[in-house]
Short mmCIF file of C-alpha atoms in Angstrom, two decimals:
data_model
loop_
_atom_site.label_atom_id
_atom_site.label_comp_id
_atom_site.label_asym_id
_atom_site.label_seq_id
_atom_site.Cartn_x
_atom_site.Cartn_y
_atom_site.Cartn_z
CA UNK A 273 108.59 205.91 184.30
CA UNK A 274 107.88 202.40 185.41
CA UNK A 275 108.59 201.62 189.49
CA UNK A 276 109.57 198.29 190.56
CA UNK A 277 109.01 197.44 194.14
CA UNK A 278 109.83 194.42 195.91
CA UNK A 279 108.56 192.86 199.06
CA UNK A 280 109.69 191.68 201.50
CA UNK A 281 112.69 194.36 201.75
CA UNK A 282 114.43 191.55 203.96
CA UNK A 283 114.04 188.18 205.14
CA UNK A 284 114.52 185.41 207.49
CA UNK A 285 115.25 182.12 206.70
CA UNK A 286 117.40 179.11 207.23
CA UNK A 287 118.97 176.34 205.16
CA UNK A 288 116.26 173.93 203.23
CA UNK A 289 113.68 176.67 203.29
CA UNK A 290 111.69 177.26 200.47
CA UNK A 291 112.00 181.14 199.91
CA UNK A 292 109.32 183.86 197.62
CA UNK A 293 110.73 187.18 196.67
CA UNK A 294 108.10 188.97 194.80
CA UNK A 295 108.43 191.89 192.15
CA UNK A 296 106.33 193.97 191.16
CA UNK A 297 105.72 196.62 188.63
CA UNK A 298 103.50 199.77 188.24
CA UNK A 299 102.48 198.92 184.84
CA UNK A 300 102.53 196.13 182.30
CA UNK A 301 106.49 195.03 181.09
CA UNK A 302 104.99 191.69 179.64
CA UNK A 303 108.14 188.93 180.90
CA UNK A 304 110.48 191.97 180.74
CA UNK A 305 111.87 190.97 184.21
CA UNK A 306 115.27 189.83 185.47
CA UNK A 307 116.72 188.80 188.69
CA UNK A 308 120.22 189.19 190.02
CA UNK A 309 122.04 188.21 192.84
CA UNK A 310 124.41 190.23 195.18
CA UNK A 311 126.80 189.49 197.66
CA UNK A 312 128.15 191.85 199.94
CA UNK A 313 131.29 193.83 198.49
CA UNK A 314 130.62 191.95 194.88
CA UNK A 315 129.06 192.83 191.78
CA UNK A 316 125.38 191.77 191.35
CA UNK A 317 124.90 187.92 189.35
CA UNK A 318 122.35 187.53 186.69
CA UNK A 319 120.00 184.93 187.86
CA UNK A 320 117.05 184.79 185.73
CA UNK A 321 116.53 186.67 182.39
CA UNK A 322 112.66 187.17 180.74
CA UNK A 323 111.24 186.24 183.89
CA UNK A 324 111.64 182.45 184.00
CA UNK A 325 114.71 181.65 181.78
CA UNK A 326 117.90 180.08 184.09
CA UNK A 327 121.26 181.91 183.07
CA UNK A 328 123.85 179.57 182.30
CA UNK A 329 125.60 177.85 185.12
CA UNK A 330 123.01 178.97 187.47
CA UNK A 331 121.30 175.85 189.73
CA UNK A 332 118.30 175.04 189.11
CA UNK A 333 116.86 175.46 192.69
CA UNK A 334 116.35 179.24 191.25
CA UNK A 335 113.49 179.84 189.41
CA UNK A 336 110.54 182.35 188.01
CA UNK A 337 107.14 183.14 187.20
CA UNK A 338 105.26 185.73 186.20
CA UNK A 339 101.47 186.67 187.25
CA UNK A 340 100.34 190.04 185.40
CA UNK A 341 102.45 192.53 186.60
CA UNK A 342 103.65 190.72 189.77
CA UNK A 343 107.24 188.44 189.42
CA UNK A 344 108.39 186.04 191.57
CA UNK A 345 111.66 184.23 192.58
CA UNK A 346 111.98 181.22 194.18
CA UNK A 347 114.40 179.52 195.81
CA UNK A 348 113.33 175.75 196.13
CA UNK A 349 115.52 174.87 199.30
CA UNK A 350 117.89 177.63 200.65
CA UNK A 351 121.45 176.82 200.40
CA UNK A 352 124.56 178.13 202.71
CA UNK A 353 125.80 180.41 199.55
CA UNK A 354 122.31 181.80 198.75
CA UNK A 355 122.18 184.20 201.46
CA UNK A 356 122.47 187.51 199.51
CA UNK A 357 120.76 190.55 198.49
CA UNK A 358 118.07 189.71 195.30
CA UNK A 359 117.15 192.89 192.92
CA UNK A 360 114.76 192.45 190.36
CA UNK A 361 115.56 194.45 187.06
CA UNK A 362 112.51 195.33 184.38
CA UNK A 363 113.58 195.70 180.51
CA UNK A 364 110.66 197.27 179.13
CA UNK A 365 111.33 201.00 179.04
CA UNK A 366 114.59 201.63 179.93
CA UNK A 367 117.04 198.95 182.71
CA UNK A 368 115.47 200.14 186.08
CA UNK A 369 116.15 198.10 188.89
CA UNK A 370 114.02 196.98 191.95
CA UNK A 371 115.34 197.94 195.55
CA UNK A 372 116.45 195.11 196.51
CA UNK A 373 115.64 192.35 198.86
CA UNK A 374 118.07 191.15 201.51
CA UNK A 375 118.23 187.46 202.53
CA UNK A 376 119.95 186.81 205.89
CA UNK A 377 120.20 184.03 208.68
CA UNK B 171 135.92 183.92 179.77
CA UNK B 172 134.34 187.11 179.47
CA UNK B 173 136.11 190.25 181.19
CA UNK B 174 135.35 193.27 182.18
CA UNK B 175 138.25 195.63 183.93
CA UNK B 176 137.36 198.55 185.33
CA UNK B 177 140.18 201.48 186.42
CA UNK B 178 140.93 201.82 189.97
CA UNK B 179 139.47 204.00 192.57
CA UNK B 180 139.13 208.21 192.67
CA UNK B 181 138.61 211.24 195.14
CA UNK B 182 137.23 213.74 193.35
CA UNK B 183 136.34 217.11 194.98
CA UNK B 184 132.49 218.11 194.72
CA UNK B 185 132.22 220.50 190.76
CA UNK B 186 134.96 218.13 189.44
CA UNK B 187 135.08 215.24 186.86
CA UNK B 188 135.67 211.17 187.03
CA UNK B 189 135.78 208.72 183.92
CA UNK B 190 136.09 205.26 184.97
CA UNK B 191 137.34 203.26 181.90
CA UNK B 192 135.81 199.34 181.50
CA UNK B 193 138.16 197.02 179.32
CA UNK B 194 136.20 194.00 177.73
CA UNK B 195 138.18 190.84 177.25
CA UNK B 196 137.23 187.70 175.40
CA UNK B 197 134.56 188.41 173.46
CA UNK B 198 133.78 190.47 170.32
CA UNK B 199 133.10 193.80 171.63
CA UNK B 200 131.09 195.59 169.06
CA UNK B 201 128.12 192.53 169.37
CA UNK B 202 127.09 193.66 172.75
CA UNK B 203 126.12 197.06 174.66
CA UNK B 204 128.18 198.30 178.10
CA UNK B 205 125.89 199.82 180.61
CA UNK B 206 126.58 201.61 183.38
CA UNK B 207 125.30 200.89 186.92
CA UNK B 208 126.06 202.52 190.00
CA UNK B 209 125.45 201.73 193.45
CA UNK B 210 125.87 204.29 196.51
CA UNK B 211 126.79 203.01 200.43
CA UNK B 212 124.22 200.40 201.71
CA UNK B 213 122.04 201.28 198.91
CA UNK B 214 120.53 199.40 195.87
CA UNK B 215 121.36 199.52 191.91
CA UNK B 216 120.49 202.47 190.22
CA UNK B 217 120.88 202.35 186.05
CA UNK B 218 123.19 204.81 184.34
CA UNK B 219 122.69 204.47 181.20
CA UNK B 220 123.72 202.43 178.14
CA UNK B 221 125.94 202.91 174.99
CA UNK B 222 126.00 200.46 171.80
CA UNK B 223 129.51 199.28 171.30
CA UNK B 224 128.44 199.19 168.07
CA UNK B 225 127.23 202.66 166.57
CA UNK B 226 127.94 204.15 170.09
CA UNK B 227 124.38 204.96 170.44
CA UNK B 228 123.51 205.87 173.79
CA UNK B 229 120.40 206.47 175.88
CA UNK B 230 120.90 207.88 179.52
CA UNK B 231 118.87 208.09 182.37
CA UNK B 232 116.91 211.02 182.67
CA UNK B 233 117.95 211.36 186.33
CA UNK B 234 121.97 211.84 184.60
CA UNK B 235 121.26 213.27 181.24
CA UNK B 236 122.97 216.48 180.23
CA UNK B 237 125.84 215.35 183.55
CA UNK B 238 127.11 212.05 181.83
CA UNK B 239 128.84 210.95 178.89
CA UNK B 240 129.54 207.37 177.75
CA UNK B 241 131.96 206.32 175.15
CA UNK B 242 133.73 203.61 173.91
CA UNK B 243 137.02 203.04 171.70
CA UNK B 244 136.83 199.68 169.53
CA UNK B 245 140.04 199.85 168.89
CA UNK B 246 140.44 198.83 172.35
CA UNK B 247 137.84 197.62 173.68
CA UNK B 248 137.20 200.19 175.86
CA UNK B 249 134.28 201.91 177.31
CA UNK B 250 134.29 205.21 179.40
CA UNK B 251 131.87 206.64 181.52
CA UNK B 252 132.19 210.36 182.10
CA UNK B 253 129.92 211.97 185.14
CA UNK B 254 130.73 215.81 185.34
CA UNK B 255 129.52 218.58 188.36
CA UNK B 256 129.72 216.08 190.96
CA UNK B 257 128.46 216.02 194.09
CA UNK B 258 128.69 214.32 197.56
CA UNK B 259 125.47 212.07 196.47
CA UNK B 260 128.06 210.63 194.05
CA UNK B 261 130.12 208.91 195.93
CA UNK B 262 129.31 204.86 195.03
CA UNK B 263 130.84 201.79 193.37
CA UNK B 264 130.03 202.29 189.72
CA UNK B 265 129.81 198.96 187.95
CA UNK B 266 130.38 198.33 183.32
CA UNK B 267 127.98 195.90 183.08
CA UNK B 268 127.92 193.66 179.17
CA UNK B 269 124.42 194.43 177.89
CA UNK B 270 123.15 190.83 176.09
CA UNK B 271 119.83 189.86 174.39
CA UNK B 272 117.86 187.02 173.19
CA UNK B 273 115.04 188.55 171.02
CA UNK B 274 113.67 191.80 172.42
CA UNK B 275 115.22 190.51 176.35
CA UNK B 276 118.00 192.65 177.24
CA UNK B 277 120.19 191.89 180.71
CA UNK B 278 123.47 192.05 182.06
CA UNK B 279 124.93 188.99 181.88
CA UNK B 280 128.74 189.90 182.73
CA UNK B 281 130.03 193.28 185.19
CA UNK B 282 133.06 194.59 185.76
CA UNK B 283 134.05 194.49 189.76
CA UNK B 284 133.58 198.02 190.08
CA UNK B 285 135.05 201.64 190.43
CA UNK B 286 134.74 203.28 193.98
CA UNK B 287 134.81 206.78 192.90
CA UNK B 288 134.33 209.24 196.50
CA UNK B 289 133.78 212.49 195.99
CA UNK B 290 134.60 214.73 198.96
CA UNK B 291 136.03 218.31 199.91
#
């Protein structure tokens, strides 16, 4: 099975700060990689699809990239409403999902 | 806008059944997949398993496979997921989540708000 880790686990930050969440996975999933959002007592939010591609509606200070089997989100400047957990999700074998990285104040 | 309504909370005692239903709205059901997501207290997303809407093909996680059933009913645009035997390690919001592709790139792109299903003597 392929294991997705994620690091950091949590986070620091504050408003305007450029954050990195990084993804990565025990084997190759070419740009089978997407990000979601969660908010506490909500269902998760697609982010990012195929590692870079911006789901609909979503602003564009999210975005991704890929380096071999390492993924990355950013978030360009850190907004009020972006403080959430991130999980990144591979879609290469099966819909497993990272464990999550918590963004807090 | 796309919909996804899942039934309302259960107890269940530890050997017993749930199915939690998932009721798609607004879009055609059969062109899309439901997966099934759940997520236990203060923990992350763990993947279910996934059933076509359209040939009701399903593939399970291993971790739940011979313990889970998922179905759906086109007629109403329904999908159930059954988990049988359960245990205390059950208990967690399980989540429908609409299964969508472009090309060969599958993701969730709409959930449900969730099913709190506790399971406890």
């Amino acid at each position: 099975d392929i294991q997705m880790t994620q690091s950091p686990s949590s986070l620091s930050a504050s408003v305007g700060d450029r954050v990195t969440i990084t993804c990565r996975a025990s084997q190759s999933i070419s740009s089978y990689l997407n990000w979601y959002q969660q908010k506490p007592g909500k269902a998760p939010k697609l982010l990012i699809y195929a590692t870079s591609s911006l789901q609909n509606g979503v602003p564009s200070r999210f975005s991704g990239s890929r380096s071999g089997t390492d993924f990355t989100l950013t978030i360009s400047s850190l907004q009020p409403e972006d403080f959430a957990t991130y999980y990144c999700q591979q879609s290469f074998s099966t819909l497993t999902f990272g464990p999550g990285t918590k963004v807090d104040i | 806008q796309v919909q996804l309504v899942q039934s309302g909370a259960e107890v269940k005692k530890p050997g017993a059944s749930v199915k939690v239903s998932c009721k798609a709205s607004d879009y055609t059901f059969t062109d899309y997949g439901i997966s099934w997501v759940r997520q236990a207290p203060g923990q992350g997303l763990e993947w279910m398993g996934w059933i076509s809407a359209d040939n009701g093909n399903t593939e399970y996680a291993q971790k739940f496979q011979g313990r889970v059933t998922m179905t759906t009913d086109t007629s109403t645009s329904t999908a159930y997921m059954e988990l049988r035997s359960l245990r205390s390690d059950d208990t967690a919001v399980y989540y429908c989540a609409r299964l969508a592709a472009v090309g060969v790139y599958w993701y969730f792109d709409f959930w449900g708000r969730g099913t709190l299903v506790t399971v406890s003597s």
